[in-house]
Coordinates of C-alpha atoms in Angstrom, one line a residue:
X1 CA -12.8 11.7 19.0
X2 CA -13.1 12.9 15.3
X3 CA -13.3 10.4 12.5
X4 CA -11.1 12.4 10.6
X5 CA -12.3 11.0 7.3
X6 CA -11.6 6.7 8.6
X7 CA -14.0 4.6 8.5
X8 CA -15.7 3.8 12.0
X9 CA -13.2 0.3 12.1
X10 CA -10.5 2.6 11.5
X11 CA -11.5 5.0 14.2
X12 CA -11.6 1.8 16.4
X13 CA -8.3 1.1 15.4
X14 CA -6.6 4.2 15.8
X15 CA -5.2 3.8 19.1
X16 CA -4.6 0.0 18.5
X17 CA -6.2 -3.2 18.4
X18 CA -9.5 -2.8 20.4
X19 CA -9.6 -4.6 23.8
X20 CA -13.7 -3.7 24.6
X21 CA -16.5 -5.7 24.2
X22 CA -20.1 -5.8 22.7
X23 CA -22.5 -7.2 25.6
X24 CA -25.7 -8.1 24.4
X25 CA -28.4 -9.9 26.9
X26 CA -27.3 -13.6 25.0
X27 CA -23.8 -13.2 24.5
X28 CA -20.8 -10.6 23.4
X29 CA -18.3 -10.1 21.1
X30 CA -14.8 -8.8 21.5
X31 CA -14.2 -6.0 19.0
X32 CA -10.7 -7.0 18.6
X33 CA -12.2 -10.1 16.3
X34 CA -13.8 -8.3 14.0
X35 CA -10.6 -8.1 12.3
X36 CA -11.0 -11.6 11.3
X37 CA -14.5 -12.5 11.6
X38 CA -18.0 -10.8 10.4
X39 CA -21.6 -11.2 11.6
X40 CA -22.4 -10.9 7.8
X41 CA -21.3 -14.6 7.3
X42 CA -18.7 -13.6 4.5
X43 CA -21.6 -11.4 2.1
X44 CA -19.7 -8.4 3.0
X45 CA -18.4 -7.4 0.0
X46 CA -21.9 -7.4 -1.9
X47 CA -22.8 -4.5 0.3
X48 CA -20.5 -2.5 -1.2
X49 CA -21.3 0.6 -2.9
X50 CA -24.8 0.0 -1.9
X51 CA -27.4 1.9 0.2
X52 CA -28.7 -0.8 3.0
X53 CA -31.6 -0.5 5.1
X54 CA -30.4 -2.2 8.2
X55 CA -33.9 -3.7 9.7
X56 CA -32.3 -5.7 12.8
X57 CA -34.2 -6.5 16.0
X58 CA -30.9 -7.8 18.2
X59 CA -29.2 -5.0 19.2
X60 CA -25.7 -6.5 19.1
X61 CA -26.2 -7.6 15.5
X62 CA -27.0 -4.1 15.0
X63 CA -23.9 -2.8 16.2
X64 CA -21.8 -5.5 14.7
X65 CA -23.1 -4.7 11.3
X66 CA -22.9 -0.7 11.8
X67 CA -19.0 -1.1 12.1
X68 CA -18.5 -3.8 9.1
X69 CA -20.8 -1.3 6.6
X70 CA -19.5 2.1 7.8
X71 CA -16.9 2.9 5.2
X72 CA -18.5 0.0 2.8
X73 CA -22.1 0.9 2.1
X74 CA -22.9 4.0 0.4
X75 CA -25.5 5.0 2.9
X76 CA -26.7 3.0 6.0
X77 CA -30.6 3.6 7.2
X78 CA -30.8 2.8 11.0
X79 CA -34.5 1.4 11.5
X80 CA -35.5 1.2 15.0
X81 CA -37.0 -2.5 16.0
X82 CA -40.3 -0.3 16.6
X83 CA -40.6 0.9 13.4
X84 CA -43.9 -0.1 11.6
X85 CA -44.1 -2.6 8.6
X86 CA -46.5 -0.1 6.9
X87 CA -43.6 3.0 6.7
X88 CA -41.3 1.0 5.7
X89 CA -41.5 1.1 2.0
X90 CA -41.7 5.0 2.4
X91 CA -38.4 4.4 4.3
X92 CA -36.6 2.8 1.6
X93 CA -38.2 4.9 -1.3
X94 CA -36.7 8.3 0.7
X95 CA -33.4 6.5 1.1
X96 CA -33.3 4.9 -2.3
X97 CA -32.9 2.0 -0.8
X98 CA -31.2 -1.6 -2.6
X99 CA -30.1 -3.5 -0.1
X100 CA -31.3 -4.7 3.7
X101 CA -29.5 -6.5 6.3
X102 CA -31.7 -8.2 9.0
X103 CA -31.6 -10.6 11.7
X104 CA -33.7 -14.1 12.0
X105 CA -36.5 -11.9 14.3
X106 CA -36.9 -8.7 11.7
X107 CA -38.8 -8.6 8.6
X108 CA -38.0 -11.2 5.7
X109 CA -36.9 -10.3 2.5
X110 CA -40.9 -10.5 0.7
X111 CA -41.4 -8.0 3.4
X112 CA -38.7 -5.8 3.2
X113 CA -39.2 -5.4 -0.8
X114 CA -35.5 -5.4 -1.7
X115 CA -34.0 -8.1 -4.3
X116 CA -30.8 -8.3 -1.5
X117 CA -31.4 -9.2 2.0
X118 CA -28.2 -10.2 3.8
X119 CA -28.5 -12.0 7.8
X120 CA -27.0 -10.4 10.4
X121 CA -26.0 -12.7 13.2
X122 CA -24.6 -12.1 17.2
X123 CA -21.8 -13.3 16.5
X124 CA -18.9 -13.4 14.2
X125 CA -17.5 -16.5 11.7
X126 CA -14.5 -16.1 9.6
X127 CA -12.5 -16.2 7.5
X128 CA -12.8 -12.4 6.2
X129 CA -10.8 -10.4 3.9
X130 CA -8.9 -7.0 5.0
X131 CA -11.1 -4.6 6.0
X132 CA -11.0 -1.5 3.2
X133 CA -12.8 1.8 2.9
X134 CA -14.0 3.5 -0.3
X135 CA -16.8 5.1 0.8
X136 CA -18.0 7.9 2.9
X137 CA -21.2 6.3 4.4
X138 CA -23.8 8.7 5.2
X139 CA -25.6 7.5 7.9
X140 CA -29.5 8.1 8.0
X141 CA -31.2 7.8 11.7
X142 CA -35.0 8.3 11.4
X143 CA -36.7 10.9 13.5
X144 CA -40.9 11.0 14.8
X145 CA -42.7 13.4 11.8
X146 CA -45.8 15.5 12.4
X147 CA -48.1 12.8 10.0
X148 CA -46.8 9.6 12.1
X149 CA -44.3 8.9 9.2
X150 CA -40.6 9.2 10.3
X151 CA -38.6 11.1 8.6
X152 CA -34.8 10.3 7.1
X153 CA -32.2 13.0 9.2
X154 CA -28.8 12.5 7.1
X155 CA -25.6 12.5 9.2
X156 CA -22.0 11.5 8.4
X157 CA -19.6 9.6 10.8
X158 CA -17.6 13.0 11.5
X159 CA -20.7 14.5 12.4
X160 CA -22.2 12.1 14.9
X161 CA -18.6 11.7 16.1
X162 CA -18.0 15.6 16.5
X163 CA -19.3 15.9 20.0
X164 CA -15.8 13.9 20.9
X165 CA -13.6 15.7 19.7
X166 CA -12.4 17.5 22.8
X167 CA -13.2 14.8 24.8
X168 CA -10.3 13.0 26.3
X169 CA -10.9 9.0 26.5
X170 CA -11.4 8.3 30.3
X171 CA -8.8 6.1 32.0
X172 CA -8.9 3.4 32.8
X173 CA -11.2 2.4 29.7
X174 CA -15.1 2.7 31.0
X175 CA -17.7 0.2 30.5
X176 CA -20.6 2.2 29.2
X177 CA -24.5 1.0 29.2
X178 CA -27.6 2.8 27.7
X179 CA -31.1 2.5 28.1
X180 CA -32.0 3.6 24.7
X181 CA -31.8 1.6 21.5
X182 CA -28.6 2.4 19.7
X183 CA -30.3 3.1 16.6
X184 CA -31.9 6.5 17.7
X185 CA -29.9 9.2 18.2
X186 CA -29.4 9.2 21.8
X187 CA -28.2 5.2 22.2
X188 CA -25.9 6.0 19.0
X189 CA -23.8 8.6 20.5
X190 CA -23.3 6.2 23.6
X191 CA -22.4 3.6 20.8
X192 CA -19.8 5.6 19.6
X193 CA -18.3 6.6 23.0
X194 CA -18.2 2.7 23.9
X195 CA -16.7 1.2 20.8
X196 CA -14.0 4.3 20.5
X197 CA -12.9 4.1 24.0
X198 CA -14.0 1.1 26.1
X199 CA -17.0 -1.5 26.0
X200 CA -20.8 -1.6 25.8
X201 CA -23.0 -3.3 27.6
X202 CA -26.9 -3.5 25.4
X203 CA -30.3 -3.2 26.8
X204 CA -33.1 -5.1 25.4
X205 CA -36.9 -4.0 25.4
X206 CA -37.6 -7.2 26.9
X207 CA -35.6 -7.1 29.8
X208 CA -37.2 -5.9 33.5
X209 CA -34.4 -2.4 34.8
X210 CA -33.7 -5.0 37.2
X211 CA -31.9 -7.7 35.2
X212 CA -30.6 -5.1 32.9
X213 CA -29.4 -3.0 36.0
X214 CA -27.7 -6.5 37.6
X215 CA -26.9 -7.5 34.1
X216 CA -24.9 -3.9 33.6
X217 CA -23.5 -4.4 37.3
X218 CA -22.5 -7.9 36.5
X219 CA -20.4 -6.3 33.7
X220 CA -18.7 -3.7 35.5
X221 CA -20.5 -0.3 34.1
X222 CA -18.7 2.9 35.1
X223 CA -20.7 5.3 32.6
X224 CA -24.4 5.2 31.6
X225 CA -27.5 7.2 29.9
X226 CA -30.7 7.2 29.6
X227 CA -34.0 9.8 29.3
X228 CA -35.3 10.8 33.0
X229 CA -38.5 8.6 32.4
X230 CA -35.8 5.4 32.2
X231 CA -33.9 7.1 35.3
X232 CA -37.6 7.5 37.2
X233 CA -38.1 4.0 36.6
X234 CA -34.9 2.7 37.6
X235 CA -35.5 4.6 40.5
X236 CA -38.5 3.1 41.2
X237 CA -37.4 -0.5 40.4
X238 CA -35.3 0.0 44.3
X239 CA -32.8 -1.8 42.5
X240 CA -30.2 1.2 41.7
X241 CA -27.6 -0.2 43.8
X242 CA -26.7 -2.8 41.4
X243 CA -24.2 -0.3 39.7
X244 CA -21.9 1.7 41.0
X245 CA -21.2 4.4 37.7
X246 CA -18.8 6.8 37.8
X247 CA -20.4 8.7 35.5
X248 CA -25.2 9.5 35.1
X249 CA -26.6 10.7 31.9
X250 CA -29.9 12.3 31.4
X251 CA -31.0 13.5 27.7
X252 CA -34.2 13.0 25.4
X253 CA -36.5 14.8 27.6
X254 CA -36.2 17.9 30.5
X255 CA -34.3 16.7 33.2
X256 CA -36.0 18.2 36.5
X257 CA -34.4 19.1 39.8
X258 CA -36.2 16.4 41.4
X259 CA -34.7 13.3 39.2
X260 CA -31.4 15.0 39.1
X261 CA -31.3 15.1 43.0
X262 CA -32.6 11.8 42.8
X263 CA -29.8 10.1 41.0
X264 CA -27.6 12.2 43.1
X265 CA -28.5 10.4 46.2
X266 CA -28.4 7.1 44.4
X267 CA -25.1 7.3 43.1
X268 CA -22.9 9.9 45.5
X269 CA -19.9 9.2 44.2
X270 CA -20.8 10.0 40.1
X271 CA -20.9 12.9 38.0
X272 CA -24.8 13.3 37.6
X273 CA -25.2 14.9 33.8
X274 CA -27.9 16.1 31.3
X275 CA -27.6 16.7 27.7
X276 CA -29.6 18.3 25.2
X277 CA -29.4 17.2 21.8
X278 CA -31.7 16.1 18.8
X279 CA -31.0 13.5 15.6
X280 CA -31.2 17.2 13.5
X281 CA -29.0 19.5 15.7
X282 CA -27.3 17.2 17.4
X283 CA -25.5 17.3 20.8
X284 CA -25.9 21.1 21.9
X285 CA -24.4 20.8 25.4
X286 CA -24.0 18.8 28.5
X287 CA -24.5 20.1 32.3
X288 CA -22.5 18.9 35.1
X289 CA -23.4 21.3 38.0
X290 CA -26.3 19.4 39.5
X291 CA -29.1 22.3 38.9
X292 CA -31.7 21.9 35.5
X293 CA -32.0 23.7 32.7
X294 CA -28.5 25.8 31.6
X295 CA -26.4 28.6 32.8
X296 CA -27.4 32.2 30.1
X297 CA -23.9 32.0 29.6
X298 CA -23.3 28.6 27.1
X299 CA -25.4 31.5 24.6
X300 CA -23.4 33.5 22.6
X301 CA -20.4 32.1 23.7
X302 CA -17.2 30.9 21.8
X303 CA -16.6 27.7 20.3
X304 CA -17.7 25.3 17.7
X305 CA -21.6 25.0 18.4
X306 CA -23.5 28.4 19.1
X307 CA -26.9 28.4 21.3
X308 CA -29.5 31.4 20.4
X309 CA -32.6 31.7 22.0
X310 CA -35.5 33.6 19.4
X311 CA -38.9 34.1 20.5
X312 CA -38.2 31.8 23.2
X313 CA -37.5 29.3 21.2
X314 CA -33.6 27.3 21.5
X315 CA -31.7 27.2 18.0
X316 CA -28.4 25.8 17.5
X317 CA -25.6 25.8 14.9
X318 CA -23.0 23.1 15.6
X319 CA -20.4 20.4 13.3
X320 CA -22.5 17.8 14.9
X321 CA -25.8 19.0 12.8
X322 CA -27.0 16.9 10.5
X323 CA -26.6 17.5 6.3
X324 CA -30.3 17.5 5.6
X325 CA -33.7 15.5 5.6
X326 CA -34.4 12.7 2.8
X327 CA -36.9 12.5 0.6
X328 CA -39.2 13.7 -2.4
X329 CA -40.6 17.1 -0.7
X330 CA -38.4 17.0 2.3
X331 CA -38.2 20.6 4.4
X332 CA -35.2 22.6 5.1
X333 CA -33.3 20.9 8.0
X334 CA -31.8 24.8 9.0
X335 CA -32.2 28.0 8.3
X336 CA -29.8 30.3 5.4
X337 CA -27.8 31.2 8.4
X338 CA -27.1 27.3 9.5
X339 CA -29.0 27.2 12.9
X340 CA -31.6 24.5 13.2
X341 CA -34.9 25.4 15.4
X342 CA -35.5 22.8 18.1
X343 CA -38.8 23.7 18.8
X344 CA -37.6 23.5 22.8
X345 CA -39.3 26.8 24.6
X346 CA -37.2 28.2 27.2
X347 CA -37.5 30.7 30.1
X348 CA -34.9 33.1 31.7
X349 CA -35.0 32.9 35.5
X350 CA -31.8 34.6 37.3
X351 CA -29.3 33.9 34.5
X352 CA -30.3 30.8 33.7
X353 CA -32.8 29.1 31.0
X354 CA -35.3 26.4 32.0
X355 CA -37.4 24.3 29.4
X356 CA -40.5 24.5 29.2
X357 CA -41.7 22.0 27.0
X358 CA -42.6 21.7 23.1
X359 CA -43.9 24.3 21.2
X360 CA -46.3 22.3 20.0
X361 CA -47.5 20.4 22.7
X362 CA -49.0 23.5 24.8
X363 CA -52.3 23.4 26.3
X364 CA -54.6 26.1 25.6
X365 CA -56.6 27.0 28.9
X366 CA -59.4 29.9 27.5
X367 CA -56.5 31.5 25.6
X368 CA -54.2 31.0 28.3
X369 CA -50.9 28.9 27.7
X370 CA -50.4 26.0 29.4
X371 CA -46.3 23.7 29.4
X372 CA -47.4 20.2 30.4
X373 CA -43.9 20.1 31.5
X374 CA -43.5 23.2 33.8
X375 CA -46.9 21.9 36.2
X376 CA -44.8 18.4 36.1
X377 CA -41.3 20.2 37.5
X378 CA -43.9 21.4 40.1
X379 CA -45.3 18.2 41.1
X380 CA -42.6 16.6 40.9
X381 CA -40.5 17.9 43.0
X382 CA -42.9 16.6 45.9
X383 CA -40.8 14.5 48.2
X384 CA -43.3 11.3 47.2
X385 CA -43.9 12.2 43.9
X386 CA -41.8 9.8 41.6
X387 CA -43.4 11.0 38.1
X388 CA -46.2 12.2 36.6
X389 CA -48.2 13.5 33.1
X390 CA -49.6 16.5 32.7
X391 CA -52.6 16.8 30.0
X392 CA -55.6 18.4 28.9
X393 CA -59.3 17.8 29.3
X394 CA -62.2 18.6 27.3
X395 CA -64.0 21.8 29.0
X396 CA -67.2 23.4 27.1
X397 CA -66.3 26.9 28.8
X398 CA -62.3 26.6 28.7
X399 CA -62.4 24.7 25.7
X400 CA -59.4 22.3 28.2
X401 CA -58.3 22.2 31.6
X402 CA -55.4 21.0 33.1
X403 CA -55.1 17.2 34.8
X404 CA -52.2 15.6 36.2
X405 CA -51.6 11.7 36.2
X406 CA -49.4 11.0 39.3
X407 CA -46.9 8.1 40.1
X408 CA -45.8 7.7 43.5
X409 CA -42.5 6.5 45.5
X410 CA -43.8 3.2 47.0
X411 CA -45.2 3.0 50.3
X412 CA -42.4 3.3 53.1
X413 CA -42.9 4.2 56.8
X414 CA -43.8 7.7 57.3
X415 CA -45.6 8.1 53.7
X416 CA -48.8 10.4 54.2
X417 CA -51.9 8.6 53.0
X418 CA -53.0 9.4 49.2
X419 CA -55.6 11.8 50.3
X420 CA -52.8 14.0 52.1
X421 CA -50.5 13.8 49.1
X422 CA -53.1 15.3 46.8
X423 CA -53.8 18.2 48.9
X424 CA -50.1 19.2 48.8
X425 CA -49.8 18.8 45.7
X426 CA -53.0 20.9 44.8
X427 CA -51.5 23.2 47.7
X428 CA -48.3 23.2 45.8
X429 CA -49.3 23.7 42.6
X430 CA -51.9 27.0 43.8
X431 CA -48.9 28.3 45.6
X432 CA -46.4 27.9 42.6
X433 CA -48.3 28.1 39.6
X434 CA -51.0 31.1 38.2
X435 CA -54.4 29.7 38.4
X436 CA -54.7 28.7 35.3
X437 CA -51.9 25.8 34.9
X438 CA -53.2 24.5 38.5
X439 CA -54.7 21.1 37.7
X440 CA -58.2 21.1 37.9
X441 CA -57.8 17.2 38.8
X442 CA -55.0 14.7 40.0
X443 CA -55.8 10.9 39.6
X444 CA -52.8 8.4 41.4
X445 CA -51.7 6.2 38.8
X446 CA -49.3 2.7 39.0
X447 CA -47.4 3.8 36.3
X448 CA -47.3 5.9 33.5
X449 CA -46.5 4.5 29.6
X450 CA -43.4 5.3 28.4
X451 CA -42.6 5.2 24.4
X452 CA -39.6 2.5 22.7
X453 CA -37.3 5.6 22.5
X454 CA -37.9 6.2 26.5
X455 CA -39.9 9.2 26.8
X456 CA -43.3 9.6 28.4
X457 CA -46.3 9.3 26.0
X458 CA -48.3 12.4 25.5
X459 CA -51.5 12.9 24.3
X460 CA -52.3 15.4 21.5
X461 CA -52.9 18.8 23.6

């Protein structure tokens, strides 16, 4: 659903007064009283016209705040609760920052450096006055740069929201849940879905899969995301059964046939889907066939976001891109011709493209090429393989070699010991791979780290 130039309360509003809810791990709100209540406690109207970095650690005072400042603010900066003390000033110099809103856990106002610092609270208190727009907020999520410091990806409502716009709001209203942190690009656009159409239940950081998973069960999800690294964990928590979706999404990382056929056998009855989009490009395309990667045919073909593959390489041009970066010295977002370069390497196979992995995260084996993520589709799709990391090692003759950090499926009758599960795999891997990808060691691991926005953790290659 397009926002059509309305504010995001507007949007909400457009079919009605809102009967969903905001579920947060210590309480929810019913959107429906936000039309006479605020989480800003009444300061509101000082917000207006300004640009306000909004530095919350609760996720539901997060999204409370998001819908009272869309349409309010001049421009909204969405700081991940991750986010290091020591970028922030560069954040709010890019942004041009005047004003933050926080909660009682983030930073205090002789941290943040701003002369306003307003409280955002998880709940609402009244009275308020009408709700009015006069501005087009821009919104600005922050993105991982190549020095460490983020940098400041400028989107509007209509474009975050333009991914909707031929989507027809389920019926009956769903319940949607995310893994991710709605501040990053991923938890926003299932932000957006949930307020426009239905409820949202929250994760927290904090929280084990399996109270979040009962937690989300409790509440009645019917539609929920998350990367694979979330899904392989979920998967591995044995816990699954604690929701009964109607709808499984996979984005932020390559989905691989063997967590796709994985959530397939835990949830039979659900359309099992994975996504590929970026905070620049934004959402390219989603797959709903069951297989990775794409069919050839999404490239080139009509509509309103266009897929080209060049040297490899994905590049898309879509309404859902975002304006530009922020900041003194900040690159081109897109090329002249408007298509933004991923940095996603694909390969053809029989009509359809599989990723590969980042262009710059290859591993260079004696001048040989190396995708961490092509040996981990491989090892993964070992019936007792649940996930694993692929990276280099030091070789004086090489200059790396490839190694492979393994997590099993827990131990359940008819498991092969360790030893046996290593020599497929190396077996596998010699069979499947060219000699120079096979890894020259695999170590069994518990687990494997896994970042705040829910991908795995690599190493510099």
């Amino acid at each position: 659903m397009p926002s059509d130039g309305r504010s995001l309360w507007e949007s909400i509003h457009a079919r009605g007064a809102p009967r969903g809810r905001l579920l947060g791990r210590q309480g929810e709100v019913a959107l429906a009283d936000l039309a006479h209540g605020s989480s800003l406690g009444g300061r509101l109207e000082e917000l207006r016209g300004r640009t306000v970095v909004l530095v919350a650690k609760d996720q539901l005072a997060a999204g409370l705040a998001l819908i009272e400042l869309d349409g309010v603010a001049r421009r909204m900066v969405l700081c991940p609760p991750d986010l290091s003390l020591q970028h922030l000033p560069g954040v709010i110099r890019g942004a041009e920052a005047d004003a933050a809103v926080r909660d009682a856990a983030a930073a205090g106002a002789e941290e943040i450096g701003l002369p306003l610092t307003i409280t955002a609270r998880a709940e609402l208190s009244g009275p308020v006055a009408p709700r009015r727009r006069t501005h087009l907020t821009e919104w600005i999520l922050l993105t991982s740069g190549t020095t460490g410091a983020p940098k400041l990806v400028l989107h509007t409502l209509e474009s975050l929201t333009s991914a909707l716009t031929n989507e027809e709001a389920p019926q009956p209203p769903p319940t949607w849940s995310t893994f991710y942190d709605i501040r990053r690009y991923g938890g926003l656009q299932i932000f957006l879905r949930g307020v426009h159409a239905g409820s949202l239940v929250l994760s927290d950081p904090a929280e084990d899969v399996r109270d979040f998973l009962a937690r989300a069960g409790a509440a009645g999800v019917t539609h929920i995301s998350g990367t694979p690294s979330h899904w392989r964990k979920a998967l591995m928590s044995g816990v699954t059964a604690r929701i009964a979706p109607r709808y499984v999404r996979l984005s932020g990382e390559i989905a691989d046939q063997a967590v796709l056929d994985g959530l397939k056998a835990a949830y039979p009855g659900a359309i099992v889907a994975h996504a590929f989009a970026s905070s620049e490009a934004g959402v390219a395309f989603e797959v709903r066939d069951g297989h990775a990667g794409f069919p050839k045919a999404l490239l080139g073909a009509g509509g309103r976001t266009e897929l080209r593959v060049v040297e490899e390489t994905l590049q898309i041009r879509s309404p859902g891109t975002a304006q530009r970066y922020l900041g003194e010295g900040a690159e081109a977002l897109r090329g002249a011709d408007g298509f933004v370069d991923t940095g996603d390497r694909v390969e053809e196979r029989a009509g359809r493209y599989y990723f590969m992995g980042r262009r710059g995260g290859v591993i260079n084996v004696g001048g040989l090429k190396v995708h961490p993520e092509e040996v981990e589709t491989v090892i993964n799709a070992h019936p007792w393989v649940r996930m694993s990391l692929v990276k280099a090692r030091r070789n004086p003759i090489t200059g790396a070699v490839v190694t492979a950090d393994v997590v099993l499926k827990d131990e359940a009758p008819g498991r092969p010991a360790p030893e046996i599960v290593m020599r497929e795999l190396t077996e596998c891997c010699k069979r499947t791979l060219p000699s120079h990808k096979v890894p020259a060691m695999i170590r069994f691991v518990p687990a494997l780290e896994v970042s705040p926005s829910g991908k795995l953790v690599r190493p510099s290659a």
